[in-house]
């Protein structure tokens, strides 16, 4: 029951939190900072929403999420 509630697609906070943490690992700062305060405003809400939706839609694949981030123009800079 807990797993079903935690991972339902309407739980956007979980996906945003994971995306924020992975982003922090590669870019040195989260899209929301401080990292553990998800009640703060994102510096780019559209980016966070896009990455979280893609992460959810791709079956919560960390591998796909990392590939998306590392092949981005932002990372290439």
Short mmCIF file of N, CA, C and O in Angstrom, two decimals:
data_model
loop_
_atom_site.label_atom_id
_atom_site.label_comp_id
_atom_site.label_asym_id
_atom_site.label_seq_id
_atom_site.Cartn_x
_atom_site.Cartn_y
_atom_site.Cartn_z
N UNK A 1 0.83 -1.20 0.00
CA UNK A 1 0.00 0.00 0.00
C UNK A 1 0.87 1.26 0.00
O UNK A 1 0.63 2.17 -0.77
N UNK A 2 1.88 1.30 0.87
CA UNK A 2 2.75 2.47 0.96
C UNK A 2 3.44 2.74 -0.38
O UNK A 2 3.50 3.87 -0.84
N UNK A 3 3.98 1.70 -0.99
CA UNK A 3 4.68 1.85 -2.27
C UNK A 3 3.74 2.38 -3.34
O UNK A 3 4.12 3.23 -4.15
N UNK A 4 2.53 1.88 -3.35
CA UNK A 4 1.55 2.33 -4.35
C UNK A 4 1.22 3.81 -4.17
O UNK A 4 1.12 4.56 -5.14
N UNK A 5 1.10 4.26 -2.94
CA UNK A 5 0.81 5.67 -2.67
C UNK A 5 2.01 6.53 -3.02
O UNK A 5 1.88 7.59 -3.63
N UNK A 6 3.21 6.08 -2.64
CA UNK A 6 4.43 6.86 -2.87
C UNK A 6 4.72 7.05 -4.36
O UNK A 6 5.10 8.13 -4.79
N UNK A 7 4.53 6.01 -5.15
CA UNK A 7 4.91 6.06 -6.56
C UNK A 7 3.76 6.34 -7.52
O UNK A 7 3.94 6.21 -8.73
N UNK A 8 2.62 6.75 -7.05
CA UNK A 8 1.54 7.07 -7.99
C UNK A 8 1.93 8.32 -8.77
O UNK A 8 2.63 9.20 -8.28
N UNK A 9 1.48 8.39 -9.98
CA UNK A 9 1.91 9.46 -10.88
C UNK A 9 1.47 10.84 -10.43
O UNK A 9 2.07 11.84 -10.81
N UNK A 10 0.46 10.93 -9.57
CA UNK A 10 0.01 12.23 -9.08
C UNK A 10 0.94 12.79 -8.00
O UNK A 10 0.82 13.94 -7.63
N UNK A 11 1.88 11.98 -7.52
CA UNK A 11 2.81 12.43 -6.49
C UNK A 11 4.00 13.11 -7.16
O UNK A 11 5.10 12.58 -7.21
N UNK A 12 3.79 14.30 -7.66
CA UNK A 12 4.83 15.02 -8.39
C UNK A 12 6.02 15.41 -7.54
O UNK A 12 7.13 15.57 -8.04
N UNK A 13 5.83 15.55 -6.25
CA UNK A 13 6.92 15.97 -5.37
C UNK A 13 8.05 14.93 -5.35
O UNK A 13 9.22 15.29 -5.34
N UNK A 14 7.71 13.67 -5.35
CA UNK A 14 8.73 12.62 -5.35
C UNK A 14 9.61 12.72 -6.59
O UNK A 14 10.85 12.71 -6.49
N UNK A 15 9.00 12.85 -7.74
CA UNK A 15 9.75 12.93 -8.99
C UNK A 15 10.60 14.20 -9.06
O UNK A 15 11.74 14.16 -9.52
N UNK A 16 10.06 15.31 -8.58
CA UNK A 16 10.82 16.56 -8.56
C UNK A 16 12.01 16.46 -7.61
O UNK A 16 13.09 16.97 -7.91
N UNK A 17 11.82 15.81 -6.47
CA UNK A 17 12.90 15.66 -5.50
C UNK A 17 14.04 14.83 -6.08
O UNK A 17 15.22 15.19 -5.95
N UNK A 18 13.71 13.74 -6.73
CA UNK A 18 14.73 12.89 -7.34
C UNK A 18 15.47 13.64 -8.44
O UNK A 18 16.71 13.62 -8.50
N UNK A 19 14.73 14.32 -9.30
CA UNK A 19 15.35 15.11 -10.38
C UNK A 19 16.26 16.17 -9.78
O UNK A 19 17.40 16.36 -10.24
N UNK A 20 15.82 16.85 -8.75
CA UNK A 20 16.62 17.90 -8.13
C UNK A 20 17.93 17.35 -7.58
O UNK A 20 19.00 17.94 -7.74
N UNK A 21 17.88 16.19 -6.96
CA UNK A 21 19.09 15.57 -6.39
C UNK A 21 20.06 15.12 -7.49
O UNK A 21 21.27 15.31 -7.37
N UNK A 22 19.53 14.52 -8.54
CA UNK A 22 20.40 14.08 -9.64
C UNK A 22 21.02 15.30 -10.32
O UNK A 22 22.22 15.31 -10.64
N UNK A 23 20.23 16.35 -10.55
CA UNK A 23 20.74 17.58 -11.15
C UNK A 23 21.89 18.12 -10.30
O UNK A 23 22.93 18.53 -10.82
N UNK A 24 21.71 18.13 -9.00
CA UNK A 24 22.74 18.62 -8.08
C UNK A 24 24.04 17.83 -8.24
O UNK A 24 25.14 18.41 -8.21
N UNK A 25 23.94 16.54 -8.42
CA UNK A 25 25.13 15.70 -8.58
C UNK A 25 25.98 16.11 -9.78
O UNK A 25 27.21 16.10 -9.72
N UNK A 26 25.34 16.48 -10.88
CA UNK A 26 26.07 16.78 -12.11
C UNK A 26 26.37 18.26 -12.32
O UNK A 26 27.33 18.60 -13.00
N UNK A 27 25.54 19.13 -11.75
CA UNK A 27 25.70 20.55 -12.02
C UNK A 27 26.20 21.34 -10.81
O UNK A 27 26.44 22.53 -10.90
N UNK A 28 26.31 20.67 -9.66
CA UNK A 28 26.85 21.33 -8.48
C UNK A 28 25.87 22.12 -7.65
O UNK A 28 26.20 22.59 -6.57
N UNK A 29 24.67 22.26 -8.14
CA UNK A 29 23.59 22.90 -7.37
C UNK A 29 22.26 22.37 -7.87
O UNK A 29 22.15 21.94 -9.03
N UNK A 30 21.28 22.38 -7.01
CA UNK A 30 19.97 21.89 -7.39
C UNK A 30 19.17 22.93 -8.16
O UNK A 30 19.51 24.11 -8.15
N UNK A 31 18.13 22.49 -8.79
CA UNK A 31 17.20 23.42 -9.44
C UNK A 31 16.44 24.16 -8.35
O UNK A 31 16.03 25.30 -8.52
N UNK A 32 16.27 23.50 -7.23
CA UNK A 32 15.72 24.11 -6.01
C UNK A 32 16.81 24.05 -4.97
O UNK A 32 17.45 23.03 -4.77
N UNK A 33 17.05 25.14 -4.32
CA UNK A 33 18.04 25.18 -3.26
C UNK A 33 17.48 25.89 -2.04
O UNK A 33 16.64 26.77 -2.18
N UNK A 34 17.88 25.50 -0.87
CA UNK A 34 18.78 24.39 -0.58
C UNK A 34 18.17 23.05 -0.98
O UNK A 34 16.96 22.91 -1.08
N UNK A 35 19.04 22.10 -1.17
CA UNK A 35 18.67 20.81 -1.76
C UNK A 35 17.54 20.11 -1.03
O UNK A 35 16.67 19.51 -1.65
N UNK A 36 17.53 20.17 0.28
CA UNK A 36 16.52 19.44 1.06
C UNK A 36 15.26 20.24 1.35
O UNK A 36 14.38 19.77 2.06
N UNK A 37 15.15 21.43 0.81
CA UNK A 37 13.98 22.28 1.08
C UNK A 37 13.15 22.43 -0.18
O UNK A 37 13.21 23.44 -0.88
N UNK A 38 12.35 21.42 -0.47
CA UNK A 38 11.56 21.41 -1.70
C UNK A 38 10.38 22.38 -1.66
O UNK A 38 9.66 22.53 -2.64
N UNK A 39 10.20 23.09 -0.55
CA UNK A 39 9.14 24.11 -0.48
C UNK A 39 9.61 25.44 -1.08
O UNK A 39 8.81 26.34 -1.26
N UNK A 40 10.90 25.53 -1.37
CA UNK A 40 11.44 26.75 -1.98
C UNK A 40 11.08 26.81 -3.45
O UNK A 40 10.76 25.80 -4.06
N UNK A 41 11.17 27.99 -4.01
CA UNK A 41 10.86 28.18 -5.43
C UNK A 41 12.05 27.73 -6.29
O UNK A 41 13.20 28.03 -5.98
N UNK A 42 11.76 27.04 -7.36
CA UNK A 42 12.80 26.61 -8.30
C UNK A 42 13.29 27.80 -9.11
O UNK A 42 12.50 28.69 -9.43
N UNK A 43 14.57 27.80 -9.48
CA UNK A 43 15.05 28.89 -10.33
C UNK A 43 14.56 28.73 -11.76
O UNK A 43 14.56 29.68 -12.53
N UNK A 44 14.12 27.53 -12.12
CA UNK A 44 13.48 27.31 -13.42
C UNK A 44 12.41 26.22 -13.25
O UNK A 44 12.70 25.03 -13.40
N UNK A 45 11.21 26.65 -12.94
CA UNK A 45 10.12 25.71 -12.68
C UNK A 45 9.78 24.87 -13.91
O UNK A 45 9.47 23.69 -13.78
N UNK A 46 9.85 25.46 -15.08
CA UNK A 46 9.54 24.72 -16.31
C UNK A 46 10.53 23.58 -16.53
O UNK A 46 10.14 22.48 -16.93
N UNK A 47 11.80 23.83 -16.28
CA UNK A 47 12.82 22.79 -16.41
C UNK A 47 12.56 21.66 -15.42
O UNK A 47 12.58 20.48 -15.79
N UNK A 48 12.30 22.01 -14.19
CA UNK A 48 12.04 21.00 -13.16
C UNK A 48 10.81 20.17 -13.52
O UNK A 48 10.83 18.94 -13.44
N UNK A 49 9.74 20.83 -13.95
CA UNK A 49 8.52 20.12 -14.33
C UNK A 49 8.75 19.21 -15.52
O UNK A 49 8.28 18.07 -15.55
N UNK A 50 9.50 19.69 -16.52
CA UNK A 50 9.78 18.89 -17.71
C UNK A 50 10.56 17.64 -17.35
O UNK A 50 10.22 16.53 -17.77
N UNK A 51 11.64 17.81 -16.59
CA UNK A 51 12.47 16.67 -16.21
C UNK A 51 11.71 15.68 -15.34
O UNK A 51 11.83 14.46 -15.51
N UNK A 52 10.91 16.19 -14.41
CA UNK A 52 10.14 15.30 -13.53
C UNK A 52 9.09 14.52 -14.32
O UNK A 52 8.91 13.32 -14.10
N UNK A 53 8.42 15.18 -15.26
CA UNK A 53 7.41 14.50 -16.08
C UNK A 53 8.06 13.45 -16.98
O UNK A 53 7.55 12.34 -17.12
N UNK A 54 9.21 13.79 -17.56
CA UNK A 54 9.92 12.83 -18.40
C UNK A 54 10.38 11.64 -17.57
O UNK A 54 10.25 10.50 -18.00
N UNK A 55 10.90 11.89 -16.40
CA UNK A 55 11.35 10.84 -15.49
C UNK A 55 10.19 9.89 -15.16
O UNK A 55 10.32 8.67 -15.23
N UNK A 56 9.04 10.46 -14.84
CA UNK A 56 7.85 9.65 -14.53
C UNK A 56 7.38 8.88 -15.75
O UNK A 56 7.13 7.67 -15.68
N UNK A 57 7.30 9.54 -16.89
CA UNK A 57 6.78 8.92 -18.11
C UNK A 57 7.69 7.83 -18.66
O UNK A 57 7.23 6.92 -19.34
N UNK A 58 8.98 7.92 -18.37
CA UNK A 58 9.94 6.92 -18.84
C UNK A 58 10.10 5.77 -17.84
O UNK A 58 11.06 5.02 -17.91
N UNK A 59 9.16 5.66 -16.92
CA UNK A 59 9.16 4.54 -15.99
C UNK A 59 10.12 4.69 -14.82
O UNK A 59 10.61 3.71 -14.29
N UNK A 60 10.40 5.93 -14.45
CA UNK A 60 11.32 6.26 -13.35
C UNK A 60 12.70 5.64 -13.55
O UNK A 60 13.32 5.16 -12.60
N UNK A 61 13.18 5.70 -14.75
CA UNK A 61 14.51 5.18 -15.07
C UNK A 61 15.57 6.24 -14.77
O UNK A 61 15.64 7.27 -15.46
N UNK A 62 16.39 5.99 -13.74
CA UNK A 62 17.47 6.91 -13.41
C UNK A 62 18.45 6.99 -14.58
O UNK A 62 18.98 8.06 -14.89
N UNK A 63 18.68 5.87 -15.23
CA UNK A 63 19.59 5.84 -16.37
C UNK A 63 19.13 6.79 -17.47
O UNK A 63 19.92 7.55 -18.03
N UNK A 64 17.84 6.77 -17.80
CA UNK A 64 17.30 7.68 -18.82
C UNK A 64 17.38 9.13 -18.38
O UNK A 64 17.66 10.02 -19.19
N UNK A 65 17.11 9.37 -17.10
CA UNK A 65 17.17 10.73 -16.57
C UNK A 65 18.59 11.28 -16.68
O UNK A 65 18.79 12.41 -17.15
N UNK A 66 19.57 10.49 -16.30
CA UNK A 66 20.96 10.92 -16.39
C UNK A 66 21.36 11.16 -17.85
O UNK A 66 22.01 12.16 -18.17
N UNK A 67 20.95 10.27 -18.74
CA UNK A 67 21.26 10.44 -20.16
C UNK A 67 20.66 11.73 -20.70
O UNK A 67 21.31 12.47 -21.45
N UNK A 68 19.43 12.04 -20.31
CA UNK A 68 18.78 13.27 -20.75
C UNK A 68 19.56 14.49 -20.26
O UNK A 68 19.80 15.43 -21.02
N UNK A 69 19.99 14.46 -19.01
CA UNK A 69 20.74 15.60 -18.47
C UNK A 69 22.11 15.73 -19.12
O UNK A 69 22.53 16.84 -19.46
N UNK A 70 22.81 14.61 -19.30
CA UNK A 70 24.18 14.68 -19.79
C UNK A 70 24.30 14.92 -21.28
O UNK A 70 25.37 15.27 -21.77
N UNK A 71 23.21 14.74 -22.00
CA UNK A 71 23.23 15.06 -23.43
C UNK A 71 22.63 16.43 -23.72
O UNK A 71 22.51 16.82 -24.88
N UNK A 72 22.30 17.17 -22.68
CA UNK A 72 21.71 18.49 -22.85
C UNK A 72 22.78 19.51 -23.22
O UNK A 72 23.97 19.35 -22.92
N UNK A 73 22.36 20.58 -23.87
CA UNK A 73 23.29 21.67 -24.19
C UNK A 73 23.82 22.32 -22.92
O UNK A 73 24.97 22.76 -22.89
N UNK A 74 23.01 22.34 -21.89
CA UNK A 74 23.44 22.93 -20.62
C UNK A 74 24.64 22.19 -20.07
O UNK A 74 25.62 22.80 -19.66
N UNK A 75 24.59 20.89 -20.08
CA UNK A 75 25.72 20.09 -19.56
C UNK A 75 26.93 20.23 -20.46
O UNK A 75 28.07 20.28 -19.99
N UNK A 76 26.72 20.30 -21.76
CA UNK A 76 27.83 20.41 -22.70
C UNK A 76 28.61 21.71 -22.52
O UNK A 76 29.80 21.76 -22.83
N UNK A 77 27.94 22.75 -22.03
CA UNK A 77 28.62 24.04 -21.80
C UNK A 77 29.60 23.89 -20.68
O UNK A 77 30.60 24.53 -20.57
#
